[in-house]
GROMACS .gro file of C-alpha atoms in nm:
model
  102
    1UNK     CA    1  -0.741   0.607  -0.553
    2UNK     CA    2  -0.684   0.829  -0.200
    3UNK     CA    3  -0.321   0.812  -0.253
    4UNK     CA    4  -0.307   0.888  -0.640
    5UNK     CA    5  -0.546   1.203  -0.555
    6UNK     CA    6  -0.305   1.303  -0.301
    7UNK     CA    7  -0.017   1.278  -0.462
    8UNK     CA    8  -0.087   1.501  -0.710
    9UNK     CA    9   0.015   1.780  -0.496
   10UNK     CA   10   0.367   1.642  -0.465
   11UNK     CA   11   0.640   1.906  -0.615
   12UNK     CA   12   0.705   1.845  -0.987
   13UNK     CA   13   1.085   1.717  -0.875
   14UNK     CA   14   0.915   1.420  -0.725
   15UNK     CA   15   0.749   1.289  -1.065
   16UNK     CA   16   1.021   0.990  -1.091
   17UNK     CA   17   1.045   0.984  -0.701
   18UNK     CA   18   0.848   0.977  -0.455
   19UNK     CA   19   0.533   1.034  -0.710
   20UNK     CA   20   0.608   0.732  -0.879
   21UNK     CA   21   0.730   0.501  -0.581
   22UNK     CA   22   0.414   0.627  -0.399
   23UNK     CA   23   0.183   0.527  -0.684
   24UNK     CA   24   0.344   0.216  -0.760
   25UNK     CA   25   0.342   0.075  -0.414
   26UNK     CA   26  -0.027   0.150  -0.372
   27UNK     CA   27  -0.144   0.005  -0.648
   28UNK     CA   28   0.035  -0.342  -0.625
   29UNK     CA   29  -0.153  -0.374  -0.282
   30UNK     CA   30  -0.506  -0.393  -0.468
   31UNK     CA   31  -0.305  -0.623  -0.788
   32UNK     CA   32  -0.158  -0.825  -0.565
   33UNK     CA   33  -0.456  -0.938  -0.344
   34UNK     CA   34  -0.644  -0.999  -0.669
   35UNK     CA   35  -0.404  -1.212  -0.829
   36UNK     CA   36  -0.375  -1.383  -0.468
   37UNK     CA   37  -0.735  -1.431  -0.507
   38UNK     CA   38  -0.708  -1.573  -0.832
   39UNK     CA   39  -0.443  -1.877  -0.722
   40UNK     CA   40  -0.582  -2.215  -0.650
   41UNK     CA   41  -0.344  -2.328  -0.371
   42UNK     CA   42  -0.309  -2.169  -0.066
   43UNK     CA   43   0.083  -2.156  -0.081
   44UNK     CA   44   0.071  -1.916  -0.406
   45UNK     CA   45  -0.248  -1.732  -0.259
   46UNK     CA   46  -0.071  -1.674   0.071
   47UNK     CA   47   0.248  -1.543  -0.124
   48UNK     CA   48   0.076  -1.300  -0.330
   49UNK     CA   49  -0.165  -1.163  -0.002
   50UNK     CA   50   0.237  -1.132   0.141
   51UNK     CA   51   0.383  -0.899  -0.110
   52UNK     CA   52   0.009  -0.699  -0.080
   53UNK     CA   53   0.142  -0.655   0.252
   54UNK     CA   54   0.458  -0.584   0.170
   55UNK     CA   55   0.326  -0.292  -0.086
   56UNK     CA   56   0.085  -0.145   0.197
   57UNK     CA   57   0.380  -0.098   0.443
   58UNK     CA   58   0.560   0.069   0.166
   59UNK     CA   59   0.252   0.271   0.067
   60UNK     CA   60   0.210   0.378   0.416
   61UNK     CA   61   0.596   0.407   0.491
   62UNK     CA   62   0.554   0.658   0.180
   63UNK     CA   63   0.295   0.888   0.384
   64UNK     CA   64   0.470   0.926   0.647
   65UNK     CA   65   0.743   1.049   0.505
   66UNK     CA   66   0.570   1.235   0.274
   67UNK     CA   67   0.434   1.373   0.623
   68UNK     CA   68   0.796   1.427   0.784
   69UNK     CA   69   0.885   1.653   0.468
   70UNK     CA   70   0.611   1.843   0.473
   71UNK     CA   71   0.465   1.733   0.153
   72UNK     CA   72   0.131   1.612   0.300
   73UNK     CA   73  -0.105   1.754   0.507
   74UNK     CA   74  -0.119   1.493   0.842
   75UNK     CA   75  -0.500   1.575   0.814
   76UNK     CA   76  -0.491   1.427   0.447
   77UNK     CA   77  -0.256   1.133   0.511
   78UNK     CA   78  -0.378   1.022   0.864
   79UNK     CA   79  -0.700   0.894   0.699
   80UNK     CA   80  -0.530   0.695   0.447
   81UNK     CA   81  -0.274   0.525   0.664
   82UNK     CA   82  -0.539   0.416   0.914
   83UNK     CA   83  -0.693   0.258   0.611
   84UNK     CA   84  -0.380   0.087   0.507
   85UNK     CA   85  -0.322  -0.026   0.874
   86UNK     CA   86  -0.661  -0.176   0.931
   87UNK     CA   87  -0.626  -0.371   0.521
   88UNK     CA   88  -0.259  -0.491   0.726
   89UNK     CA   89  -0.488  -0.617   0.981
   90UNK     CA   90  -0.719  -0.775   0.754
   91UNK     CA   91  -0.420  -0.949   0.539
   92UNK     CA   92  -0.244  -1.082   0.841
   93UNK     CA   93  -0.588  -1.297   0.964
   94UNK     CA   94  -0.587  -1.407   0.591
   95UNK     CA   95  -0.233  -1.532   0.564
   96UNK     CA   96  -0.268  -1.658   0.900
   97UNK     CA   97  -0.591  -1.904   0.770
   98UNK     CA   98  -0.431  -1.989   0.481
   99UNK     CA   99  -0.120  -2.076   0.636
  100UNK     CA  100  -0.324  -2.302   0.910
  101UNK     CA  101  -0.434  -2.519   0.646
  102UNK     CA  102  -0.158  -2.596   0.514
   0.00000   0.00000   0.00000
């Protein structure tokens, strides 16, 4: 929800850029983890907690360049991307389980 709130300050050009990229990528991290959650086997749960990943590097890849172009507000975007770096955290001790058990 933080990143769809603060994306609606990005320039009107941006609406099939950035906007929508931004968007996107943040909310396959959430649809991701729940269809992850949803598999029975650990192989298809691990995959789907992957791309998760995958989106929240993008999401946060996003902010900071959002950031560099002076889009964002670092004040606005900091909080977010710590949140997206600690769910990275989190995901990566999940995969990690699921991949010990083989």
């Amino acid at each position: 929800m933080e990143v769809f709130f603060i994306s609606e300050s990005l320039p009107r050009k941006e609406d099939y850029a950035l906007t929508s990229q931004i968007r996107r990528s943040a909310e396959s991290i959430s649809a991701n983890i729940s269809e992850g959650f949803g598999r029975a086997g650990s192989r298809d749960k691990t995959m789907f907690y992957k791309f998760s990943r995958g989106s929240a590097n993008e999401t946060k890849n996003h902010l900071i360049y959002g950031n560099l172009v002076k889009y964002f507000e670092t004040e606005n975007s900091q909080p977010i991307i710590v949140k997206i770096e600690s769910l990275i955290h989190e995901l990566n001790k999940i995969i990690k389980t699921l991949e010990g058990r083989g």
